[in-house]
Amino acid sequence: MLHADSNLKTPPVISVLLSVYNSEKYVSLAIESILNQTFADFELIIVDDCSSDASWDICLKYAQQDNRIVAVRNKLNLGGCETLNVGLKLAKGRYIARQDNDDWSYPDRLAKQLKFMETHQNVGIVGGNMEIINEDGKVIGKRTYNYTDGMIRKKIFRYSPFSHPLVMFRKSILDTVGYYNPEYAPADDYDLYFRIGKVSKFANLNEILMKYRVIPTSLTNSRTKKMELATIKVRNLYQNDVHYRANILDKIYNILHFTSIYIVPSKIKIYIFNLFRNA
């Protein structure tokens, strides 16, 4: 573990959790987008999952330059879910903010999310909207999310209600409901949202706070089938929970989704999903 200043006397308000794996092309941009936030009382916890490229060296360089960075490297490749749990166990902030290694947060992202959480004590997780960018950083689209608790719960069985790399949690909520569960990977974030919603309210800020990069080798493109099966598994787990209660249309949708896994090509499903997700 590398921490440039181990004598910090007071815990930071926010712990930003950045998991890294083979992202030497983009990780500097991701790190700098956090270091350049207008709100500065944070720690940036970087967990490298045994990258085979120069990602770890890049992370170490930044850790040596900024005492807000805690940089650790897994001894073995654990995968995204377990890597995030490593970071959560190190976090000291009252709030946990996520950041992916190929995305870029707008400078006022943390400030806006923190202000909302401080004034809405019944909310356990807040997200926001995002721009979609390609490999070269060009904006190619935009994704918006329902921002009220009621609307989020109404749509939660159709699609994930948050952009995972854009969420901010209350650490106390995570300590209550538990961290990411590997049993539901790679939809472990979806399962975590359901657990959070059993003890607190949901919210998204109706503002663009991040640039989300889509590249051909990303999880949602290369491992779509595994993601979909895990997603359906999570939905089935909570469809009769009193905090949500999936309606008949939700259950029909889930059955059709499961059937489509084996008969509809992934590229077509991704296109349809992006076209109709906010309908």
Coordinates of C-alpha atoms in Angstrom, one line a residue, residues 8-252:
L8 CA -3.9 12.5 8.3
K9 CA -5.6 13.4 11.6
T10 CA -9.2 13.7 10.5
P11 CA -11.0 11.3 8.1
P12 CA -12.0 12.8 4.7
V13 CA -15.6 13.6 4.0
I14 CA -15.6 11.5 0.8
S15 CA -13.7 8.4 -0.2
V16 CA -13.6 8.1 -4.0
L17 CA -13.2 4.4 -5.0
L18 CA -11.3 3.8 -8.3
S19 CA -10.8 0.2 -9.4
V20 CA -8.2 -0.1 -12.2
Y21 CA -7.4 -2.9 -14.6
N22 CA -5.4 -2.5 -17.8
S23 CA -6.4 1.1 -18.5
E24 CA -3.1 2.8 -19.2
K25 CA -4.6 4.8 -22.0
Y26 CA -7.3 6.4 -19.9
V27 CA -6.5 6.1 -16.2
S28 CA -4.6 9.4 -16.0
L29 CA -7.7 11.3 -17.2
A30 CA -9.9 9.4 -14.7
I31 CA -7.5 10.2 -11.8
E32 CA -7.1 13.9 -12.8
S33 CA -10.9 14.4 -13.1
I34 CA -11.1 13.5 -9.4
L35 CA -8.0 15.5 -8.3
N36 CA -9.4 18.5 -10.0
Q37 CA -12.7 18.5 -8.2
T38 CA -14.0 21.7 -6.7
F39 CA -14.6 19.9 -3.4
A40 CA -11.2 18.8 -2.1
D41 CA -11.8 17.0 1.2
F42 CA -11.6 13.5 -0.1
E43 CA -9.3 10.5 -0.3
L44 CA -8.9 8.7 -3.7
I45 CA -8.5 5.0 -3.1
I46 CA -7.0 3.3 -6.1
V47 CA -7.1 -0.5 -6.2
D48 CA -5.2 -2.1 -9.1
D49 CA -6.4 -5.6 -10.0
C50 CA -3.0 -6.9 -11.2
S51 CA -2.9 -4.9 -14.4
S52 CA -0.5 -6.3 -17.0
D53 CA 0.1 -2.9 -18.7
A54 CA 1.5 0.3 -17.3
S55 CA -1.6 1.2 -15.3
W56 CA -0.1 0.5 -11.9
D57 CA 3.0 2.6 -12.6
I58 CA 0.8 5.5 -13.6
C59 CA -1.2 5.2 -10.4
L60 CA 2.0 5.1 -8.3
K61 CA 3.2 8.3 -9.9
Y62 CA 0.0 10.1 -9.0
A63 CA 0.1 8.7 -5.4
Q64 CA 3.6 10.1 -4.9
Q65 CA 2.4 13.5 -6.0
D66 CA -0.8 13.9 -4.1
N67 CA -1.2 13.0 -0.4
R68 CA -5.0 12.4 -0.9
I69 CA -4.3 9.2 -2.8
V70 CA -4.2 5.7 -1.3
A71 CA -2.8 3.2 -3.9
V72 CA -3.0 -0.5 -3.4
R73 CA -2.5 -3.5 -5.7
N74 CA -4.1 -6.9 -5.4
K75 CA -1.7 -9.8 -5.1
L76 CA -4.0 -11.9 -7.3
N77 CA -6.5 -10.8 -10.0
L78 CA -9.8 -10.8 -8.1
G79 CA -12.2 -9.3 -10.6
G80 CA -14.2 -6.1 -10.3
C81 CA -16.5 -7.1 -7.5
E82 CA -13.9 -8.2 -5.0
T83 CA -11.6 -5.4 -6.0
L84 CA -14.2 -2.9 -5.0
N85 CA -14.7 -4.6 -1.7
V86 CA -10.9 -4.2 -1.1
G87 CA -11.3 -0.5 -1.5
L88 CA -14.4 -0.2 0.6
K89 CA -12.6 -1.9 3.5
L90 CA -10.0 0.9 3.3
A91 CA -12.4 3.8 3.0
K92 CA -12.6 6.3 5.9
G93 CA -15.0 8.8 4.4
R94 CA -18.6 9.4 5.4
Y95 CA -19.5 9.0 1.8
I96 CA -18.3 6.6 -0.9
A97 CA -18.1 7.9 -4.5
R98 CA -17.4 5.6 -7.4
Q99 CA -15.2 6.3 -10.4
D100 CA -14.2 4.0 -13.3
N101 CA -10.7 3.9 -14.8
D102 CA -11.8 5.1 -18.2
D103 CA -14.5 7.7 -17.3
W104 CA -14.2 11.4 -16.6
S105 CA -16.1 13.3 -13.8
Y106 CA -17.1 16.9 -14.2
P107 CA -15.2 19.2 -11.7
D108 CA -18.3 19.9 -9.6
R109 CA -19.6 16.4 -9.5
L110 CA -18.6 15.6 -5.9
A111 CA -19.7 19.0 -4.6
K112 CA -23.2 18.7 -6.1
Q113 CA -23.7 15.1 -4.9
L114 CA -22.4 15.9 -1.4
K115 CA -24.7 19.0 -1.1
F116 CA -27.6 16.8 -2.0
M117 CA -26.8 14.0 0.4
E118 CA -26.2 16.5 3.3
T119 CA -29.6 18.0 2.7
H120 CA -31.5 14.7 2.1
Q121 CA -30.7 12.6 5.1
N122 CA -33.2 9.8 4.1
V123 CA -31.3 9.2 0.8
G124 CA -28.7 6.4 0.9
I125 CA -27.5 6.6 -2.7
V126 CA -27.4 9.3 -5.3
G127 CA -26.4 9.2 -9.0
G128 CA -26.8 11.5 -12.0
N129 CA -27.0 11.8 -15.7
M130 CA -24.0 11.3 -18.1
E131 CA -22.7 11.9 -21.5
I132 CA -21.6 8.8 -23.6
I133 CA -18.2 9.2 -25.2
N134 CA -16.2 7.0 -27.6
E135 CA -12.6 5.8 -27.4
D136 CA -11.4 9.2 -28.6
G137 CA -13.5 11.2 -26.0
K138 CA -16.1 12.4 -28.5
V139 CA -19.6 12.7 -27.1
I140 CA -21.8 10.3 -29.0
G141 CA -24.9 10.3 -26.8
K142 CA -26.5 11.1 -23.4
R143 CA -28.1 8.9 -20.8
T144 CA -30.6 10.2 -18.2
Y145 CA -32.0 8.5 -15.2
N146 CA -35.2 8.8 -13.2
Y147 CA -34.4 11.1 -10.3
T148 CA -37.2 10.6 -7.7
D149 CA -37.4 7.6 -5.4
G150 CA -40.9 6.7 -6.7
M151 CA -39.9 6.6 -10.3
I152 CA -36.7 4.8 -9.6
R153 CA -38.6 2.0 -7.8
K154 CA -41.2 1.9 -10.6
K155 CA -38.5 1.2 -13.2
I156 CA -36.0 -0.8 -11.1
F157 CA -37.1 -4.2 -12.6
R158 CA -36.6 -3.0 -16.2
Y159 CA -33.1 -1.7 -15.9
S160 CA -30.4 -0.6 -13.4
P161 CA -31.5 2.7 -11.9
F162 CA -28.0 4.2 -11.6
S163 CA -24.8 4.6 -13.5
H164 CA -22.5 2.6 -11.3
P165 CA -19.4 4.7 -11.8
L166 CA -21.4 7.8 -11.0
V167 CA -23.0 6.9 -7.6
M168 CA -22.3 8.2 -4.2
F169 CA -23.3 6.1 -1.1
R170 CA -23.5 6.8 2.5
K171 CA -20.8 4.6 4.1
S172 CA -23.1 3.9 7.1
I173 CA -25.7 2.4 4.7
L174 CA -23.1 0.1 3.2
D175 CA -21.9 -1.0 6.6
T176 CA -25.6 -1.9 7.3
V177 CA -26.6 -3.7 4.2
G178 CA -23.1 -5.2 3.3
Y179 CA -20.8 -4.6 0.4
Y180 CA -20.7 -6.1 -3.2
N181 CA -21.8 -9.7 -3.3
P182 CA -19.7 -11.8 -5.7
E183 CA -22.6 -14.3 -6.1
Y184 CA -24.3 -11.8 -8.4
A185 CA -21.3 -10.5 -10.4
P186 CA -21.2 -8.9 -12.8
A187 CA -24.6 -7.5 -11.7
D188 CA -23.4 -7.1 -8.1
D189 CA -24.0 -3.4 -8.2
Y190 CA -27.7 -4.0 -9.2
D191 CA -28.1 -6.4 -6.2
L192 CA -26.5 -3.7 -3.9
Y193 CA -29.0 -1.1 -5.1
F194 CA -31.9 -3.4 -4.1
R195 CA -30.4 -3.9 -0.6
I196 CA -29.8 -0.1 -0.2
G197 CA -33.4 0.6 -1.2
K198 CA -34.7 -1.6 1.6
V199 CA -33.4 0.8 4.2
S200 CA -33.3 4.2 2.5
K201 CA -34.5 6.3 -0.4
F202 CA -33.0 6.5 -3.9
A203 CA -32.2 9.6 -5.9
N204 CA -30.4 10.8 -9.1
L205 CA -29.5 14.4 -9.7
N206 CA -31.1 15.7 -12.9
E207 CA -27.7 17.0 -14.2
I208 CA -24.9 15.7 -16.3
L209 CA -22.0 14.9 -14.0
M210 CA -19.8 12.4 -15.9
K211 CA -18.5 11.4 -19.3
Y212 CA -18.9 7.6 -19.6
R213 CA -16.6 5.9 -22.1
V214 CA -17.9 3.1 -24.3
I215 CA -15.2 0.9 -25.9
P216 CA -15.5 -2.4 -27.8
T217 CA -13.8 -4.4 -25.0
S218 CA -16.1 -3.1 -22.3
L219 CA -18.0 -5.5 -20.0
T220 CA -21.4 -4.7 -21.4
N221 CA -20.3 -5.4 -25.0
S222 CA -18.0 -8.5 -24.6
R223 CA -19.8 -10.3 -21.8
T224 CA -23.4 -9.4 -22.4
K225 CA -24.8 -12.9 -21.8
K226 CA -23.2 -13.3 -18.4
M227 CA -24.4 -9.8 -17.4
E228 CA -28.0 -10.5 -18.5
L229 CA -28.2 -13.8 -16.6
A230 CA -26.9 -12.2 -13.5
T231 CA -29.3 -9.3 -13.9
I232 CA -32.3 -11.7 -14.2
K233 CA -31.1 -13.6 -11.1
V234 CA -31.1 -10.4 -9.1
R235 CA -34.6 -9.4 -10.3
N236 CA -35.9 -12.8 -9.4
L237 CA -34.4 -12.5 -5.9
Y238 CA -36.3 -9.2 -5.2
Q239 CA -39.5 -9.4 -7.3
N240 CA -41.6 -10.4 -4.3
D241 CA -39.9 -8.1 -1.8
V242 CA -42.3 -5.8 0.0
H243 CA -40.1 -2.8 -0.7
Y244 CA -40.5 -3.2 -4.5
R245 CA -43.2 -5.6 -5.6
A246 CA -42.7 -6.3 -9.3
N247 CA -45.9 -6.0 -11.2
I248 CA -47.2 -8.5 -13.9
L249 CA -45.6 -6.5 -16.7
D250 CA -42.3 -6.5 -14.9
K251 CA -42.5 -10.3 -14.6
I252 CA -43.4 -10.7 -18.3

